[in-house]
């Protein structure tokens, strides 16, 4: 991609925003190029309107150099190993189970599967935009990792931003999404509380806009909630938030979460929120 002449990049930018980014986009551009590249190159170099050659589109890789850690909540195999999952770990303000199984829709679509699918979609989008992305788990049939480890992965990666993705399991009439951000606990997270709050607001705004889901009707204020009891936040030394994408026990939201197109919408909205924060 980087080896391509600037003129080709400029053409790609004009033809398709996803030049080389996706299989279909790349193939289409690749097929068109050989027959006409000479003419196009000549045309590009003709100073029509004297537009200075805009090299590659300025936002082709807006997240180049940024590191994002994505934590898909829970794990599909957690139910198989209660001893490991229930083992207590220290999250600084209290002791909590290493992990939990998470919730599910009334139809049996699990939060672990939902969060993993959205996370994989999010990885693709962010990588296309140039970010280096790391997941805290790479399958949905394992156990854990513990919440302490999920935080440690973000810290070790020196993530510019980290996000833990969840779906809530509240009373069926409750609906809407909310963001959870860390509070000061007189611990290492304190220094990223402010940045996490800015990240949370950016993701809240992008999520509302991109998905059309309402702010939570039952938690937080304007979809923002601050907590000091979550290991994934308390132990983070990088800007980090949780998102509860909605209530999996609410029929309307459950139906949306089970639709792959809607999950793509969620992933795109999250990517846009992260990008807004990372570029600010
Ligand atoms: Zn969860």
XYZ file of C-alpha atoms and ligand atoms in Angstrom:
281
model
C 0.000 0.000 0.000
C 2.711 2.437 0.997
C 4.796 1.507 -2.037
C 2.116 2.700 -4.450
C 2.852 5.964 -6.212
C 1.053 8.951 -4.826
C -0.949 9.327 -8.015
C -2.406 5.843 -7.627
C -3.305 6.563 -4.050
C -5.000 9.751 -5.116
C -7.001 7.849 -7.729
C -7.978 5.270 -5.156
C -9.091 7.995 -2.877
C -11.347 9.353 -5.560
C -12.770 6.016 -6.640
C -13.349 4.295 -3.354
C -12.699 5.190 0.221
C -11.751 1.603 0.989
C -8.952 1.235 -1.550
C -7.090 -1.837 -0.455
C -9.005 -1.826 2.765
C -11.411 -4.577 1.858
C -11.219 -7.505 -0.504
C -13.879 -6.260 -2.870
C -12.737 -2.645 -2.928
C -9.135 -3.638 -3.489
C -10.003 -6.109 -6.231
C -12.139 -3.617 -8.112
C -9.441 -0.983 -8.005
C -6.821 -3.560 -8.941
C -8.756 -4.669 -12.010
C -9.312 -1.167 -13.263
C -5.796 0.057 -12.747
C -3.684 -1.862 -15.323
C -5.704 -0.827 -18.365
C -5.790 2.845 -17.601
C -3.038 3.602 -15.163
C -0.851 5.354 -17.727
C -3.664 7.636 -18.813
C -4.743 8.206 -15.251
C -1.240 9.004 -14.170
C -0.917 11.493 -16.993
C -4.271 12.983 -16.126
C -3.346 13.214 -12.484
C -0.157 15.009 -13.314
C -1.834 17.538 -15.564
C -2.147 20.604 -13.422
C -5.876 20.999 -13.974
C -6.950 23.712 -11.649
C -3.456 23.605 -10.176
C -4.637 21.539 -7.253
C -1.518 20.567 -5.358
C -1.213 16.773 -5.538
C -2.963 15.639 -2.427
C -0.793 12.565 -1.993
C -2.953 10.014 -0.183
C -6.245 11.120 1.316
C -5.274 12.727 4.627
C -7.582 10.459 6.608
C -6.784 7.168 4.917
C -5.095 5.912 8.110
C -6.245 8.334 10.774
C -5.314 5.993 13.618
C -1.781 5.185 12.486
C 0.418 4.824 15.559
C -2.486 4.424 17.983
C -2.895 1.341 20.146
C -6.386 0.194 21.108
C -7.194 -2.699 23.424
C -10.651 -4.233 23.085
C -12.011 -6.397 25.853
C -14.968 -8.572 24.838
C -16.746 -9.118 28.156
C -16.898 -12.638 29.697
C -16.100 -15.781 27.666
C -18.263 -18.482 26.121
C -16.593 -21.236 28.133
C -16.843 -19.577 31.546
C -19.837 -21.673 32.575
C -17.717 -24.824 32.260
C -15.231 -23.882 34.942
C -16.969 -22.306 37.932
C -13.969 -22.876 40.203
C -11.661 -20.822 37.983
C -14.270 -18.187 37.233
C -15.391 -17.762 40.846
C -11.879 -17.529 42.275
C -11.654 -14.215 44.114
C -9.280 -11.550 42.843
C -8.274 -8.213 44.339
C -9.640 -5.191 42.478
C -8.250 -2.719 45.038
C -11.612 -1.596 46.401
C -12.811 -5.145 47.079
C -12.415 -8.804 46.196
C -14.436 -10.066 43.260
C -14.824 -13.216 41.189
C -12.160 -13.619 38.478
C -14.890 -13.339 35.848
C -18.594 -14.078 35.337
C -20.614 -15.881 32.702
C -22.477 -12.744 31.642
C -26.098 -12.529 30.661
C -28.038 -13.646 27.586
C -31.198 -12.878 25.657
C -34.351 -14.804 26.489
C -33.658 -16.732 23.290
C -30.234 -17.828 24.539
C -27.931 -15.510 22.603
C -25.156 -14.949 25.098
C -23.516 -11.726 26.086
C -20.133 -13.436 25.587
C -20.992 -14.244 21.949
C -22.405 -10.782 21.369
C -19.419 -8.959 22.836
C -16.972 -11.170 20.965
C -18.687 -10.634 17.622
C -18.887 -6.867 18.054
C -15.246 -6.814 19.157
C -14.051 -8.696 16.080
C -15.950 -6.285 13.858
C -14.426 -3.375 15.743
C -10.902 -4.775 15.326
C -11.363 -4.870 11.556
C -12.583 -1.306 11.342
C -9.863 0.087 13.579
C -7.120 -1.812 11.772
C -8.388 -0.502 8.441
C -7.997 2.960 9.920
C -4.397 2.223 10.864
C -4.640 1.375 14.570
C -2.768 -1.425 16.297
C -5.459 -3.444 18.040
C -5.252 -6.104 20.701
C -8.057 -8.278 22.067
C -8.106 -9.603 25.634
C -9.426 -12.926 24.337
C -9.251 -14.404 20.870
C -12.009 -17.016 20.953
C -15.446 -17.434 22.479
C -15.019 -20.973 23.745
C -12.412 -20.473 26.443
C -12.447 -19.496 30.105
C -11.507 -16.039 31.381
C -9.163 -14.244 31.488
C -9.728 -12.784 34.942
C -10.775 -9.158 35.133
C -7.365 -8.343 36.614
C -5.666 -9.794 33.548
C -8.031 -7.958 31.205
C -6.854 -4.698 32.735
C -3.212 -5.814 32.686
C -3.382 -6.513 28.939
C -4.353 -2.903 28.267
C -1.639 -1.635 30.590
C 1.049 -3.816 29.083
C 0.098 -2.732 25.578
C 0.298 0.907 26.743
C -3.029 1.374 25.011
C -4.014 4.863 23.986
C -7.572 3.736 24.670
C -9.198 0.579 25.979
C -12.826 -0.476 25.880
C -14.675 -3.375 27.469
C -17.785 -4.396 25.567
C -20.872 -5.768 27.286
C -24.630 -6.173 27.071
C -26.623 -5.773 30.251
C -29.077 -8.177 31.839
C -31.623 -5.936 33.555
C -35.381 -6.085 34.070
C -37.158 -6.495 30.709
C -38.772 -3.068 30.645
C -35.417 -1.323 31.052
C -33.646 -0.307 27.906
C -30.950 1.880 26.395
C -27.173 1.887 26.612
C -24.721 3.334 29.082
C -21.005 3.951 29.472
C -19.152 3.117 32.674
C -16.079 5.131 33.576
C -13.625 4.842 36.477
C -13.684 6.933 39.613
C -10.695 7.968 41.667
C -9.884 5.293 44.232
C -6.566 6.579 45.525
C -4.911 4.098 43.204
C -3.122 3.896 39.872
C -6.320 4.474 37.885
C -6.622 7.987 39.298
C -4.296 9.468 36.711
C -6.464 8.257 33.829
C -9.861 9.093 35.311
C -10.049 12.388 33.415
C -8.976 10.888 30.094
C -11.368 7.962 30.575
C -14.186 10.389 31.131
C -13.409 12.180 27.867
C -13.206 8.821 26.095
C -16.557 7.861 27.602
C -18.283 10.994 26.420
C -16.880 10.633 22.898
C -18.024 7.017 22.690
C -21.418 7.887 24.184
C -21.999 10.550 21.548
C -20.871 8.367 18.643
C -22.849 5.373 19.898
C -26.087 7.321 20.230
C -25.629 8.828 16.780
C -24.538 5.631 15.058
C -26.968 3.139 16.564
C -29.983 5.280 17.391
C -30.247 3.496 20.736
C -31.466 5.691 23.569
C -29.603 6.568 26.747
C -30.214 4.049 29.497
C -33.562 4.455 31.175
C -32.320 2.801 34.344
C -28.643 3.543 35.035
C -26.530 6.680 35.131
C -27.259 10.129 33.864
C -27.291 10.820 30.134
C -25.899 7.301 29.656
C -22.852 8.042 31.828
C -22.104 6.067 34.970
C -19.015 6.210 37.204
C -17.968 3.210 39.280
C -15.189 2.153 41.605
C -16.051 -1.542 41.926
C -14.980 -2.870 38.533
C -11.595 -4.575 38.334
C -11.286 -3.826 34.644
C -11.391 -0.118 35.432
C -9.791 0.076 38.886
C -6.683 -1.716 37.684
C -6.288 0.194 34.449
C -3.441 2.634 33.993
C -4.610 3.556 30.487
C -7.784 5.443 29.535
C -10.521 2.846 29.700
C -14.296 2.545 29.679
C -16.968 -0.122 29.680
C -20.012 0.044 27.467
C -23.244 -1.753 28.200
C -24.638 -1.656 24.668
C -28.199 -2.159 25.856
C -30.352 -4.578 27.796
C -30.210 -8.114 26.407
C -33.333 -8.963 28.442
C -35.330 -6.287 26.667
C -37.084 -7.852 23.669
C -36.533 -4.968 21.258
C -32.856 -4.591 22.072
C -32.305 -8.353 22.085
C -33.695 -8.509 18.547
C -31.300 -5.791 17.426
C -28.288 -7.431 19.051
C -29.055 -10.706 17.280
C -28.940 -8.965 13.897
C -25.410 -9.019 12.399
C -26.123 -5.796 10.529
C -26.934 -4.055 13.760
C -23.782 -5.431 15.376
C -21.802 -3.940 12.509
C -23.538 -0.649 13.183
C -22.497 -0.910 16.827
C -18.893 -1.652 15.878
C -18.777 1.280 13.489
C -20.223 3.616 16.089
C -17.660 2.460 18.649
C -14.843 2.932 16.131
C -16.025 6.451 15.412
C -16.170 7.290 19.112
C -12.695 5.896 19.725
C -11.345 7.756 16.726
C -12.864 11.021 17.888
C -11.128 10.610 21.219
C -7.813 9.440 19.765
C -7.599 12.270 17.265
C -8.538 14.991 19.732
Zn -21.049 -8.090 30.970
